[in-house]
mmCIF file of C-alpha atoms in Angstrom:
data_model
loop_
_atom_site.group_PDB
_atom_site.id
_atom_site.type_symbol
_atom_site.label_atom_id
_atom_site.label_comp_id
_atom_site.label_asym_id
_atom_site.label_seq_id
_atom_site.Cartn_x
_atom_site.Cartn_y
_atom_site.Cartn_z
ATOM 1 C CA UNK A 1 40.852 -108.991 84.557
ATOM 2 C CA UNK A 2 38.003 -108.228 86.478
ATOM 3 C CA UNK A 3 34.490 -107.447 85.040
ATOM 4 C CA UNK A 4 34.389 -103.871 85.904
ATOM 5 C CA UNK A 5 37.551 -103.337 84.513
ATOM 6 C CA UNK A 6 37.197 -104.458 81.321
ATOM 7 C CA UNK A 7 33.626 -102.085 81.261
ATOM 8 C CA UNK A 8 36.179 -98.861 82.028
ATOM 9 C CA UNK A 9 38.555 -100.295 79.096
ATOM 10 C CA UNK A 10 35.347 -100.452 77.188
ATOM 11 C CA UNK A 11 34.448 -97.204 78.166
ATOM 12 C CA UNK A 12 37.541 -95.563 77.262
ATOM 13 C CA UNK A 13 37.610 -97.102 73.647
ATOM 14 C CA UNK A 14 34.221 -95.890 73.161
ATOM 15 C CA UNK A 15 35.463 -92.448 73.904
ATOM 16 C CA UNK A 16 38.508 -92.805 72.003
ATOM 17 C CA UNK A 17 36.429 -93.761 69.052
ATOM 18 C CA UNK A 18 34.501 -90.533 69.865
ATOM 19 C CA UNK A 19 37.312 -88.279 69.925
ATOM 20 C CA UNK A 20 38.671 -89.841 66.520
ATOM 21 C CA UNK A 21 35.122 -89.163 64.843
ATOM 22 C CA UNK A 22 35.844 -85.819 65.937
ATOM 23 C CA UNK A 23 39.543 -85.305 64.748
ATOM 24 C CA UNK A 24 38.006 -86.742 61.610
ATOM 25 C CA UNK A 25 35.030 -84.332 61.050
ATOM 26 C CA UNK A 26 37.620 -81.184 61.970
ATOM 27 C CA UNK A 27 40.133 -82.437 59.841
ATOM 28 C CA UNK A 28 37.507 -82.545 56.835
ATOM 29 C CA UNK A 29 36.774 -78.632 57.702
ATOM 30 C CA UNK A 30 40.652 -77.829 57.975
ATOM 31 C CA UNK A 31 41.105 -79.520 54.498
ATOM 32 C CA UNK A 32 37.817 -77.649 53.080
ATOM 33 C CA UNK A 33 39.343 -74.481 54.431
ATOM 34 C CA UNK A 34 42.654 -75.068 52.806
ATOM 35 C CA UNK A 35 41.236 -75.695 49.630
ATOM 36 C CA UNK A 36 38.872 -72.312 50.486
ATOM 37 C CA UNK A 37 42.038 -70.610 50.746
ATOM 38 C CA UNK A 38 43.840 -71.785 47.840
ATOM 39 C CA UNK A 39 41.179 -70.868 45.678
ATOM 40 C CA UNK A 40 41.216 -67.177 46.682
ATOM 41 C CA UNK A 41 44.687 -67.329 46.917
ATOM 42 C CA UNK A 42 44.700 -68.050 42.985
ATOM 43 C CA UNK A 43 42.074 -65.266 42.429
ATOM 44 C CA UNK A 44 44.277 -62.520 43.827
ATOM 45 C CA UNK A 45 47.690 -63.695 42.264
ATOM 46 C CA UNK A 46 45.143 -63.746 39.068
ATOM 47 C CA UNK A 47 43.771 -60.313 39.983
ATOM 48 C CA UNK A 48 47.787 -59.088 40.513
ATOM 49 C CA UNK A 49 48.658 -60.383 37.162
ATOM 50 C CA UNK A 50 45.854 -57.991 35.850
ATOM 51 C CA UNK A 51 46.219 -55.044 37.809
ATOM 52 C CA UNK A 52 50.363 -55.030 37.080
ATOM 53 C CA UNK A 53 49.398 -55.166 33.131
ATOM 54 C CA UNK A 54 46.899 -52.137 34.155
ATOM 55 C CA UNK A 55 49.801 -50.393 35.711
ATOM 56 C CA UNK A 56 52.121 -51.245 33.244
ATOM 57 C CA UNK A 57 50.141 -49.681 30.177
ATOM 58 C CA UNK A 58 49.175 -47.142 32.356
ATOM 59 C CA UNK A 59 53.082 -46.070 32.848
ATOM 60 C CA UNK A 60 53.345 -46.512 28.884
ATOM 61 C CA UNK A 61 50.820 -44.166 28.161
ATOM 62 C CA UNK A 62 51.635 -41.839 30.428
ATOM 63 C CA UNK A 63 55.283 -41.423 29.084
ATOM 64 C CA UNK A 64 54.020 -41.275 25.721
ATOM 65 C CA UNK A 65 51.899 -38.165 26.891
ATOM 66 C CA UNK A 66 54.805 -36.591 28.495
ATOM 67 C CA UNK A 67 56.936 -37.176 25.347
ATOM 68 C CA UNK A 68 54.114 -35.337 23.384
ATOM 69 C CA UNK A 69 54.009 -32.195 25.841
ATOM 70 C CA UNK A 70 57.622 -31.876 25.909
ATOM 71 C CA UNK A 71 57.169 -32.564 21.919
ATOM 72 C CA UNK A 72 54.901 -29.520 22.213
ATOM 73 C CA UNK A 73 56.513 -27.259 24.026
ATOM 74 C CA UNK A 74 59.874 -28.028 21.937
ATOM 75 C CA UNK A 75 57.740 -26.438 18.750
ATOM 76 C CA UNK A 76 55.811 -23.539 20.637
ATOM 77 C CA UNK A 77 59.820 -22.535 21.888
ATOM 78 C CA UNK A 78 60.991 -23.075 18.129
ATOM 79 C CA UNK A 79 58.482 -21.248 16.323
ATOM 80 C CA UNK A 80 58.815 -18.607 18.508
ATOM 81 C CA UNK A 81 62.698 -18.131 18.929
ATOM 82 C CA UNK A 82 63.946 -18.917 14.938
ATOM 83 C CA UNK A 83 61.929 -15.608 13.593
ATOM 84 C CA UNK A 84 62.980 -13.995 16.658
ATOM 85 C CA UNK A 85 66.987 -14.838 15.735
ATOM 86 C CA UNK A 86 66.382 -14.866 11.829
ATOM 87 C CA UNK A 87 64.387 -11.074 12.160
ATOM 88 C CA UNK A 88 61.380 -12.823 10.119
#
């Protein structure tokens, strides 16, 4: 091989090298990112989990409350009609 060859070939490893630095330093923000990610990721399925127990006694309590008023108006109707039927 001639002289000047061998300096291209030297040339292009020396580039190549340079490009794998690179690869290397994005790869190292890619896999920062990813773990970025997961971590939020786990922070809403957490915040999910706590807002679906919100809902859930939310939905509880508001059938209880509908179960009173019905309750309620079952007695108001009762206390009304009986003496009405019964003449008292």
């Amino acid at each position: 091989m001639t002289e000047e060859r061998l300096d291209r070939i030297e040339g292009q490893l020396k580039r190549l090298g340079g490009d794998v630095h690179t690869i290397e330093g994005r790869l190292e923000t890619l896999e920062s990112n990813v773990q970025n990610i997961e971590k939020k990721l786990r922070d809403v399925i957490n915040q999910i989990r706590e807002l679906s127990l919100s809902i859930d006694t939310y939905q509880k309590a508001d059938q209880q409350v509908v179960n009173l008023a019905f309750g309620l108006i079952v007695a108001a109707t009762a206390t009304i009609v009986i003496p009405a039927v019964f003449g008292k």
